[in-house]
């Protein structure tokens, strides 16, 4: 949903937007699409504030703001330090004062958390905010999104998703959003190029209902448990023995990771 932000104290505004939302919702892809629609012949440059420790970052950003007829995206702007936020605000104010904001398209992205007071000063430059919803809030879109992504990953078009596999995908909460779905399907395509994707072709994470992103170590443990359960047709005792853990531990881990035990 887009919401207009106006105020008499605004220092000047870019006729563009700020894009918010959880990690992996596809904010940069949306901005690329907007750029292609409004100015396909212009340049499109991306600066990642997560890499702003580089001393040349702000100098380069200022140089970009001195241009026109292009699109500049500052990603993860909420990760900037207060000092760098203040410097970026000053650079944007200079751009407004020079009148370049009428031809230069500038957009910023940030996460779902409430902005700090320092960040709020920067956001006054942007009159419109759009929040991209997480994938779990429009999970029914997987019916169209999965074939679309498979077409991107496998242009031959000879790979389809079975009803059973789709049901597993629809049941998962996708805490990493569309980016996580893309990576999951990429792993599938690496092993299967043609035919029909079956439940056993999906990564172990697709057999869980976890509502949070796991650490790499947790993901490895979850995957090992899921694979062992698949190997033993859902027999928890045999799966626990093969992993060298007690039955109580595997029951606890199954609950902790939200693992959907395969039917025997």
PDB file of C-alpha atoms in Angstrom:
ATOM      1  CA  UNK A   1       0.000   0.000   0.000  1.00  0.00           C
ATOM      2  CA  UNK A   2       1.330   3.456  -0.874  1.00  0.00           C
ATOM      3  CA  UNK A   3       0.899   6.308   1.536  1.00  0.00           C
ATOM      4  CA  UNK A   4       1.611   9.952   0.750  1.00  0.00           C
ATOM      5  CA  UNK A   5       3.843  11.889   3.107  1.00  0.00           C
ATOM      6  CA  UNK A   6       3.547  15.659   3.058  1.00  0.00           C
ATOM      7  CA  UNK A   7       4.649  18.372   5.399  1.00  0.00           C
ATOM      8  CA  UNK A   8       5.396  22.051   5.315  1.00  0.00           C
ATOM      9  CA  UNK A   9       8.785  21.418   6.872  1.00  0.00           C
ATOM     10  CA  UNK A  10       9.919  19.089   4.072  1.00  0.00           C
ATOM     11  CA  UNK A  11      13.216  20.395   2.677  1.00  0.00           C
ATOM     12  CA  UNK A  12      12.266  19.595  -0.922  1.00  0.00           C
ATOM     13  CA  UNK A  13      11.120  16.307  -2.406  1.00  0.00           C
ATOM     14  CA  UNK A  14      11.996  13.925  -5.189  1.00  0.00           C
ATOM     15  CA  UNK A  15       9.027  12.880  -7.281  1.00  0.00           C
ATOM     16  CA  UNK A  16       9.907   9.255  -6.619  1.00  0.00           C
ATOM     17  CA  UNK A  17       9.433   6.794  -3.789  1.00  0.00           C
ATOM     18  CA  UNK A  18      10.814   4.955  -0.841  1.00  0.00           C
ATOM     19  CA  UNK A  19      10.368   1.197  -0.947  1.00  0.00           C
ATOM     20  CA  UNK A  20      10.093  -0.739   2.304  1.00  0.00           C
ATOM     21  CA  UNK A  21       9.512  -4.333   3.268  1.00  0.00           C
ATOM     22  CA  UNK A  22      11.113  -7.450   4.669  1.00  0.00           C
ATOM     23  CA  UNK A  23      14.321  -8.892   3.330  1.00  0.00           C
ATOM     24  CA  UNK A  24      13.858 -10.798   0.085  1.00  0.00           C
ATOM     25  CA  UNK A  25      10.539  -9.248  -0.978  1.00  0.00           C
ATOM     26  CA  UNK A  26      12.012  -8.112  -4.294  1.00  0.00           C
ATOM     27  CA  UNK A  27      12.426  -4.386  -3.703  1.00  0.00           C
ATOM     28  CA  UNK A  28      15.328  -3.990  -6.118  1.00  0.00           C
ATOM     29  CA  UNK A  29      13.516  -5.991  -8.815  1.00  0.00           C
ATOM     30  CA  UNK A  30      10.515  -3.660  -8.514  1.00  0.00           C
ATOM     31  CA  UNK A  31      12.733  -0.602  -8.862  1.00  0.00           C
ATOM     32  CA  UNK A  32      14.457  -2.071 -11.924  1.00  0.00           C
ATOM     33  CA  UNK A  33      11.038  -2.642 -13.481  1.00  0.00           C
ATOM     34  CA  UNK A  34       9.966   0.932 -12.733  1.00  0.00           C
ATOM     35  CA  UNK A  35      13.173   2.237 -14.289  1.00  0.00           C
ATOM     36  CA  UNK A  36      12.662   0.140 -17.421  1.00  0.00           C
ATOM     37  CA  UNK A  37       9.149   1.495 -17.754  1.00  0.00           C
ATOM     38  CA  UNK A  38       9.914   5.185 -17.224  1.00  0.00           C
ATOM     39  CA  UNK A  39      13.428   5.579 -18.668  1.00  0.00           C
ATOM     40  CA  UNK A  40      14.744   2.441 -20.433  1.00  0.00           C
ATOM     41  CA  UNK A  41      17.491   4.409 -22.200  1.00  0.00           C
ATOM     42  CA  UNK A  42      18.809   5.998 -19.001  1.00  0.00           C
ATOM     43  CA  UNK A  43      21.427   4.677 -16.638  1.00  0.00           C
ATOM     44  CA  UNK A  44      20.511   2.651 -13.549  1.00  0.00           C
ATOM     45  CA  UNK A  45      22.983   2.666 -10.667  1.00  0.00           C
ATOM     46  CA  UNK A  46      22.680   0.974  -7.273  1.00  0.00           C
ATOM     47  CA  UNK A  47      24.507   1.890  -4.077  1.00  0.00           C
ATOM     48  CA  UNK A  48      24.331  -0.483  -1.119  1.00  0.00           C
ATOM     49  CA  UNK A  49      24.452   1.310   2.213  1.00  0.00           C
ATOM     50  CA  UNK A  50      25.555  -1.960   3.818  1.00  0.00           C
ATOM     51  CA  UNK A  51      28.897  -1.312   2.086  1.00  0.00           C
ATOM     52  CA  UNK A  52      29.117   2.335   3.126  1.00  0.00           C
ATOM     53  CA  UNK A  53      32.277   1.739   5.144  1.00  0.00           C
ATOM     54  CA  UNK A  54      34.129   2.401   1.912  1.00  0.00           C
ATOM     55  CA  UNK A  55      35.495   5.937   2.086  1.00  0.00           C
ATOM     56  CA  UNK A  56      34.622   6.540  -1.566  1.00  0.00           C
ATOM     57  CA  UNK A  57      30.958   5.583  -1.093  1.00  0.00           C
ATOM     58  CA  UNK A  58      29.615   9.043  -0.321  1.00  0.00           C
ATOM     59  CA  UNK A  59      31.908  10.743  -2.844  1.00  0.00           C
ATOM     60  CA  UNK A  60      30.615   8.461  -5.576  1.00  0.00           C
ATOM     61  CA  UNK A  61      26.999   8.934  -4.431  1.00  0.00           C
ATOM     62  CA  UNK A  62      27.432  12.720  -4.581  1.00  0.00           C
ATOM     63  CA  UNK A  63      28.812  12.421  -8.113  1.00  0.00           C
ATOM     64  CA  UNK A  64      25.755  10.390  -9.140  1.00  0.00           C
ATOM     65  CA  UNK A  65      23.427  12.972  -7.601  1.00  0.00           C
ATOM     66  CA  UNK A  66      25.124  15.619  -9.724  1.00  0.00           C
ATOM     67  CA  UNK A  67      23.933  13.859 -12.890  1.00  0.00           C
ATOM     68  CA  UNK A  68      20.542  13.631 -14.527  1.00  0.00           C
ATOM     69  CA  UNK A  69      18.434  11.493 -16.880  1.00  0.00           C
ATOM     70  CA  UNK A  70      19.111   8.365 -14.900  1.00  0.00           C
ATOM     71  CA  UNK A  71      18.025   6.346 -11.891  1.00  0.00           C
ATOM     72  CA  UNK A  72      19.892   6.095  -8.594  1.00  0.00           C
ATOM     73  CA  UNK A  73      18.899   3.541  -5.953  1.00  0.00           C
ATOM     74  CA  UNK A  74      20.312   3.573  -2.425  1.00  0.00           C
ATOM     75  CA  UNK A  75      19.642   0.163  -0.861  1.00  0.00           C
ATOM     76  CA  UNK A  76      19.466  -0.583   2.879  1.00  0.00           C
ATOM     77  CA  UNK A  77      19.541   3.103   3.706  1.00  0.00           C
ATOM     78  CA  UNK A  78      18.491   2.227   7.262  1.00  0.00           C
ATOM     79  CA  UNK A  79      21.961   0.698   7.789  1.00  0.00           C
ATOM     80  CA  UNK A  80      23.751   4.018   7.415  1.00  0.00           C
ATOM     81  CA  UNK A  81      25.350   5.558  10.498  1.00  0.00           C
ATOM     82  CA  UNK A  82      23.905   8.877  11.742  1.00  0.00           C
ATOM     83  CA  UNK A  83      26.955  10.703  10.358  1.00  0.00           C
ATOM     84  CA  UNK A  84      26.545   9.206   6.877  1.00  0.00           C
ATOM     85  CA  UNK A  85      22.788   9.810   6.967  1.00  0.00           C
ATOM     86  CA  UNK A  86      23.442  13.471   7.697  1.00  0.00           C
ATOM     87  CA  UNK A  87      25.938  13.650   4.811  1.00  0.00           C
ATOM     88  CA  UNK A  88      23.489  11.980   2.422  1.00  0.00           C
ATOM     89  CA  UNK A  89      20.751  14.412   3.480  1.00  0.00           C
ATOM     90  CA  UNK A  90      23.089  17.300   2.676  1.00  0.00           C
ATOM     91  CA  UNK A  91      23.835  15.808  -0.746  1.00  0.00           C
ATOM     92  CA  UNK A  92      20.138  15.406  -1.495  1.00  0.00           C
ATOM     93  CA  UNK A  93      19.473  18.981  -0.393  1.00  0.00           C
ATOM     94  CA  UNK A  94      22.160  20.189  -2.802  1.00  0.00           C
ATOM     95  CA  UNK A  95      20.481  18.218  -5.590  1.00  0.00           C
ATOM     96  CA  UNK A  96      17.121  19.820  -4.789  1.00  0.00           C
ATOM     97  CA  UNK A  97      18.646  23.293  -4.634  1.00  0.00           C
ATOM     98  CA  UNK A  98      20.186  22.794  -8.078  1.00  0.00           C
ATOM     99  CA  UNK A  99      16.842  21.624  -9.489  1.00  0.00           C
ATOM    100  CA  UNK A 100      18.231  18.274 -10.621  1.00  0.00           C
ATOM    101  CA  UNK A 101      15.541  16.333  -8.724  1.00  0.00           C
ATOM    102  CA  UNK A 102      13.132  17.017 -11.603  1.00  0.00           C
ATOM    103  CA  UNK A 103      15.139  14.869 -14.052  1.00  0.00           C
ATOM    104  CA  UNK A 104      17.071  12.535 -11.747  1.00  0.00           C
ATOM    105  CA  UNK A 105      15.079   9.573 -10.394  1.00  0.00           C
ATOM    106  CA  UNK A 106      16.187   8.630  -6.881  1.00  0.00           C
ATOM    107  CA  UNK A 107      14.791   5.814  -4.773  1.00  0.00           C
ATOM    108  CA  UNK A 108      15.785   4.273  -1.449  1.00  0.00           C
ATOM    109  CA  UNK A 109      14.976   0.948   0.167  1.00  0.00           C
ATOM    110  CA  UNK A 110      14.825  -0.011   3.823  1.00  0.00           C
ATOM    111  CA  UNK A 111      13.611  -2.786   6.100  1.00  0.00           C
ATOM    112  CA  UNK A 112      10.330  -3.040   8.006  1.00  0.00           C
ATOM    113  CA  UNK A 113      11.525  -1.525  11.299  1.00  0.00           C
ATOM    114  CA  UNK A 114      10.442   1.934  12.394  1.00  0.00           C
ATOM    115  CA  UNK A 115      12.892   4.597  11.215  1.00  0.00           C
ATOM    116  CA  UNK A 116      15.228   6.293  13.673  1.00  0.00           C
ATOM    117  CA  UNK A 117      15.023  10.088  14.120  1.00  0.00           C
ATOM    118  CA  UNK A 118      18.131  10.485  11.938  1.00  0.00           C
ATOM    119  CA  UNK A 119      16.625   8.325   9.190  1.00  0.00           C
ATOM    120  CA  UNK A 120      13.302  10.189   9.409  1.00  0.00           C
ATOM    121  CA  UNK A 121      15.074  13.378   8.334  1.00  0.00           C
ATOM    122  CA  UNK A 122      16.260  11.651   5.159  1.00  0.00           C
ATOM    123  CA  UNK A 123      12.842  10.164   4.393  1.00  0.00           C
ATOM    124  CA  UNK A 124      11.288  13.655   4.254  1.00  0.00           C
ATOM    125  CA  UNK A 125      12.855  13.993   0.807  1.00  0.00           C
ATOM    126  CA  UNK A 126      10.603  11.242  -0.537  1.00  0.00           C
ATOM    127  CA  UNK A 127       6.883  12.050  -0.851  1.00  0.00           C
ATOM    128  CA  UNK A 128       5.635   8.509  -1.390  1.00  0.00           C
ATOM    129  CA  UNK A 129       6.312   5.276   0.492  1.00  0.00           C
ATOM    130  CA  UNK A 130       5.403   1.810  -0.738  1.00  0.00           C
ATOM    131  CA  UNK A 131       5.621  -1.255   1.508  1.00  0.00           C
ATOM    132  CA  UNK A 132       6.006  -4.584  -0.288  1.00  0.00           C
ATOM    133  CA  UNK A 133       4.083  -7.311   1.568  1.00  0.00           C
ATOM    134  CA  UNK A 134       5.912 -10.497   2.609  1.00  0.00           C
ATOM    135  CA  UNK A 135       5.304 -13.563   0.473  1.00  0.00           C
ATOM    136  CA  UNK A 136       3.351 -15.317   3.250  1.00  0.00           C
ATOM    137  CA  UNK A 137       0.696 -12.567   3.011  1.00  0.00           C
ATOM    138  CA  UNK A 138      -0.049 -13.455  -0.611  1.00  0.00           C
ATOM    139  CA  UNK A 139       0.957 -17.103  -0.622  1.00  0.00           C
ATOM    140  CA  UNK A 140      -1.641 -17.927  -3.290  1.00  0.00           C
ATOM    141  CA  UNK A 141       0.584 -16.101  -5.780  1.00  0.00           C
ATOM    142  CA  UNK A 142       2.904 -19.127  -5.732  1.00  0.00           C
ATOM    143  CA  UNK A 143       0.569 -20.771  -8.242  1.00  0.00           C
ATOM    144  CA  UNK A 144       1.780 -18.227 -10.810  1.00  0.00           C
ATOM    145  CA  UNK A 145       5.123 -17.271  -9.283  1.00  0.00           C
ATOM    146  CA  UNK A 146       6.614 -20.784  -9.265  1.00  0.00           C
ATOM    147  CA  UNK A 147       6.056 -21.426 -13.019  1.00  0.00           C
ATOM    148  CA  UNK A 148       7.377 -17.917 -13.770  1.00  0.00           C
ATOM    149  CA  UNK A 149      10.582 -18.466 -11.758  1.00  0.00           C
ATOM    150  CA  UNK A 150      11.059 -21.944 -13.209  1.00  0.00           C
ATOM    151  CA  UNK A 151      10.838 -20.371 -16.659  1.00  0.00           C
ATOM    152  CA  UNK A 152      13.602 -17.946 -15.681  1.00  0.00           C
ATOM    153  CA  UNK A 153      15.774 -20.685 -14.228  1.00  0.00           C
ATOM    154  CA  UNK A 154      15.073 -23.228 -16.954  1.00  0.00           C
ATOM    155  CA  UNK A 155      14.275 -21.419 -20.231  1.00  0.00           C
ATOM    156  CA  UNK A 156      13.662 -24.715 -22.036  1.00  0.00           C
ATOM    157  CA  UNK A 157      10.274 -24.755 -20.311  1.00  0.00           C
ATOM    158  CA  UNK A 158      10.240 -28.520 -19.857  1.00  0.00           C
ATOM    159  CA  UNK A 159       9.982 -28.506 -16.081  1.00  0.00           C
ATOM    160  CA  UNK A 160       6.692 -28.335 -14.179  1.00  0.00           C
ATOM    161  CA  UNK A 161       5.663 -28.523 -10.519  1.00  0.00           C
ATOM    162  CA  UNK A 162       3.428 -31.373  -9.384  1.00  0.00           C
ATOM    163  CA  UNK A 163       0.317 -30.718  -7.310  1.00  0.00           C
ATOM    164  CA  UNK A 164       1.899 -32.502  -4.321  1.00  0.00           C
ATOM    165  CA  UNK A 165       5.070 -30.395  -4.494  1.00  0.00           C
ATOM    166  CA  UNK A 166       3.034 -27.220  -4.880  1.00  0.00           C
ATOM    167  CA  UNK A 167       1.086 -28.084  -1.731  1.00  0.00           C
ATOM    168  CA  UNK A 168       4.346 -28.249   0.222  1.00  0.00           C
ATOM    169  CA  UNK A 169       5.432 -24.899  -1.200  1.00  0.00           C
ATOM    170  CA  UNK A 170       2.081 -23.332  -0.264  1.00  0.00           C
ATOM    171  CA  UNK A 171       2.307 -24.696   3.278  1.00  0.00           C
ATOM    172  CA  UNK A 172       5.729 -23.164   3.937  1.00  0.00           C
ATOM    173  CA  UNK A 173       5.890 -19.625   5.411  1.00  0.00           C
ATOM    174  CA  UNK A 174       8.863 -18.380   3.335  1.00  0.00           C
ATOM    175  CA  UNK A 175      10.509 -16.149   5.984  1.00  0.00           C
ATOM    176  CA  UNK A 176      13.076 -15.188   3.328  1.00  0.00           C
ATOM    177  CA  UNK A 177      10.303 -14.228   0.897  1.00  0.00           C
ATOM    178  CA  UNK A 178      10.678 -14.346  -2.900  1.00  0.00           C
ATOM    179  CA  UNK A 179      14.480 -14.471  -2.743  1.00  0.00           C
ATOM    180  CA  UNK A 180      14.288 -17.639  -0.640  1.00  0.00           C
ATOM    181  CA  UNK A 181      11.814 -19.178  -3.100  1.00  0.00           C
ATOM    182  CA  UNK A 182      14.148 -18.347  -5.997  1.00  0.00           C
ATOM    183  CA  UNK A 183      17.089 -20.015  -4.254  1.00  0.00           C
ATOM    184  CA  UNK A 184      15.014 -23.097  -3.393  1.00  0.00           C
ATOM    185  CA  UNK A 185      13.875 -23.529  -6.996  1.00  0.00           C
ATOM    186  CA  UNK A 186      17.411 -22.915  -8.222  1.00  0.00           C
ATOM    187  CA  UNK A 187      18.560 -25.903  -6.187  1.00  0.00           C
ATOM    188  CA  UNK A 188      15.767 -27.991  -7.697  1.00  0.00           C
ATOM    189  CA  UNK A 189      16.705 -27.025 -11.265  1.00  0.00           C
ATOM    190  CA  UNK A 190      20.339 -27.913 -10.628  1.00  0.00           C
ATOM    191  CA  UNK A 191      19.257 -31.526 -10.088  1.00  0.00           C
ATOM    192  CA  UNK A 192      16.248 -31.800 -12.397  1.00  0.00           C
ATOM    193  CA  UNK A 193      16.089 -30.110 -15.794  1.00  0.00           C
ATOM    194  CA  UNK A 194      13.014 -31.758 -17.278  1.00  0.00           C
ATOM    195  CA  UNK A 195       9.861 -33.555 -16.190  1.00  0.00           C
ATOM    196  CA  UNK A 196       7.740 -32.935 -13.108  1.00  0.00           C
ATOM    197  CA  UNK A 197       9.003 -31.719  -9.740  1.00  0.00           C
ATOM    198  CA  UNK A 198       7.944 -34.139  -6.999  1.00  0.00           C
ATOM    199  CA  UNK A 199       7.974 -33.495  -3.227  1.00  0.00           C
ATOM    200  CA  UNK A 200      11.278 -35.361  -2.826  1.00  0.00           C
ATOM    201  CA  UNK A 201      12.890 -32.979  -5.340  1.00  0.00           C
ATOM    202  CA  UNK A 202      12.296 -29.991  -3.052  1.00  0.00           C
ATOM    203  CA  UNK A 203      14.929 -28.776  -0.559  1.00  0.00           C
ATOM    204  CA  UNK A 204      14.428 -29.920   3.054  1.00  0.00           C
ATOM    205  CA  UNK A 205      13.309 -26.439   4.137  1.00  0.00           C
ATOM    206  CA  UNK A 206      10.120 -26.922   2.102  1.00  0.00           C
ATOM    207  CA  UNK A 207       9.083 -29.666   4.526  1.00  0.00           C
ATOM    208  CA  UNK A 208       8.908 -27.260   7.443  1.00  0.00           C
ATOM    209  CA  UNK A 209       6.557 -24.555   8.678  1.00  0.00           C
ATOM    210  CA  UNK A 210       9.258 -22.444  10.335  1.00  0.00           C
ATOM    211  CA  UNK A 211       8.390 -18.764  10.743  1.00  0.00           C
ATOM    212  CA  UNK A 212      11.972 -17.550  11.027  1.00  0.00           C
ATOM    213  CA  UNK A 213      15.160 -17.675   9.032  1.00  0.00           C
ATOM    214  CA  UNK A 214      17.569 -20.193  10.504  1.00  0.00           C
ATOM    215  CA  UNK A 215      21.284 -19.742  11.016  1.00  0.00           C
ATOM    216  CA  UNK A 216      23.564 -21.752   8.682  1.00  0.00           C
ATOM    217  CA  UNK A 217      24.239 -24.254  11.470  1.00  0.00           C
ATOM    218  CA  UNK A 218      20.542 -24.642  12.243  1.00  0.00           C
ATOM    219  CA  UNK A 219      19.777 -25.081   8.535  1.00  0.00           C
ATOM    220  CA  UNK A 220      22.352 -27.869   8.273  1.00  0.00           C
ATOM    221  CA  UNK A 221      20.864 -29.662  11.283  1.00  0.00           C
ATOM    222  CA  UNK A 222      17.305 -29.265   9.989  1.00  0.00           C
ATOM    223  CA  UNK A 223      18.284 -30.551   6.543  1.00  0.00           C
ATOM    224  CA  UNK A 224      20.018 -33.585   8.048  1.00  0.00           C
ATOM    225  CA  UNK A 225      16.933 -34.443  10.125  1.00  0.00           C
ATOM    226  CA  UNK A 226      14.565 -34.037   7.165  1.00  0.00           C
ATOM    227  CA  UNK A 227      16.767 -36.175   4.919  1.00  0.00           C
ATOM    228  CA  UNK A 228      17.049 -38.890   7.549  1.00  0.00           C
ATOM    229  CA  UNK A 229      13.267 -38.923   8.028  1.00  0.00           C
ATOM    230  CA  UNK A 230      12.860 -39.280   4.260  1.00  0.00           C
ATOM    231  CA  UNK A 231      15.405 -42.098   4.174  1.00  0.00           C
ATOM    232  CA  UNK A 232      13.489 -44.018   6.850  1.00  0.00           C
ATOM    233  CA  UNK A 233       9.955 -43.204   5.599  1.00  0.00           C
ATOM    234  CA  UNK A 234       9.176 -40.974   8.561  1.00  0.00           C
ATOM    235  CA  UNK A 235      10.381 -43.405  11.242  1.00  0.00           C
ATOM    236  CA  UNK A 236      11.630 -41.067  13.958  1.00  0.00           C
ATOM    237  CA  UNK A 237      13.406 -43.748  16.003  1.00  0.00           C
ATOM    238  CA  UNK A 238      15.497 -44.978  13.055  1.00  0.00           C
ATOM    239  CA  UNK A 239      16.165 -41.424  11.916  1.00  0.00           C
ATOM    240  CA  UNK A 240      17.387 -40.481  15.407  1.00  0.00           C
ATOM    241  CA  UNK A 241      19.660 -43.535  15.561  1.00  0.00           C
ATOM    242  CA  UNK A 242      21.196 -42.734  12.175  1.00  0.00           C
ATOM    243  CA  UNK A 243      21.955 -39.201  13.350  1.00  0.00           C
ATOM    244  CA  UNK A 244      23.330 -40.264  16.708  1.00  0.00           C
ATOM    245  CA  UNK A 245      20.688 -38.424  18.718  1.00  0.00           C
ATOM    246  CA  UNK A 246      18.130 -39.585  21.255  1.00  0.00           C
ATOM    247  CA  UNK A 247      14.465 -40.018  20.442  1.00  0.00           C
ATOM    248  CA  UNK A 248      13.612 -37.134  22.792  1.00  0.00           C
ATOM    249  CA  UNK A 249      16.062 -34.875  20.973  1.00  0.00           C
ATOM    250  CA  UNK A 250      14.722 -35.609  17.500  1.00  0.00           C
ATOM    251  CA  UNK A 251      11.142 -35.019  18.694  1.00  0.00           C
ATOM    252  CA  UNK A 252      12.230 -31.683  20.167  1.00  0.00           C
ATOM    253  CA  UNK A 253      14.078 -30.703  16.990  1.00  0.00           C
ATOM    254  CA  UNK A 254      11.134 -31.667  14.787  1.00  0.00           C
ATOM    255  CA  UNK A 255       8.933 -29.343  16.825  1.00  0.00           C
ATOM    256  CA  UNK A 256      11.554 -26.577  17.016  1.00  0.00           C
ATOM    257  CA  UNK A 257      12.118 -26.519  13.236  1.00  0.00           C
ATOM    258  CA  UNK A 258       8.470 -27.114  12.328  1.00  0.00           C
ATOM    259  CA  UNK A 259       9.372 -30.211  10.282  1.00  0.00           C
ATOM    260  CA  UNK A 260       6.484 -31.910   8.521  1.00  0.00           C
ATOM    261  CA  UNK A 261       7.251 -35.594   8.980  1.00  0.00           C
ATOM    262  CA  UNK A 262       6.784 -37.573   5.728  1.00  0.00           C
ATOM    263  CA  UNK A 263       4.123 -40.264   5.855  1.00  0.00           C
ATOM    264  CA  UNK A 264       5.461 -43.813   6.037  1.00  0.00           C
TER     265      UNK A 264
END
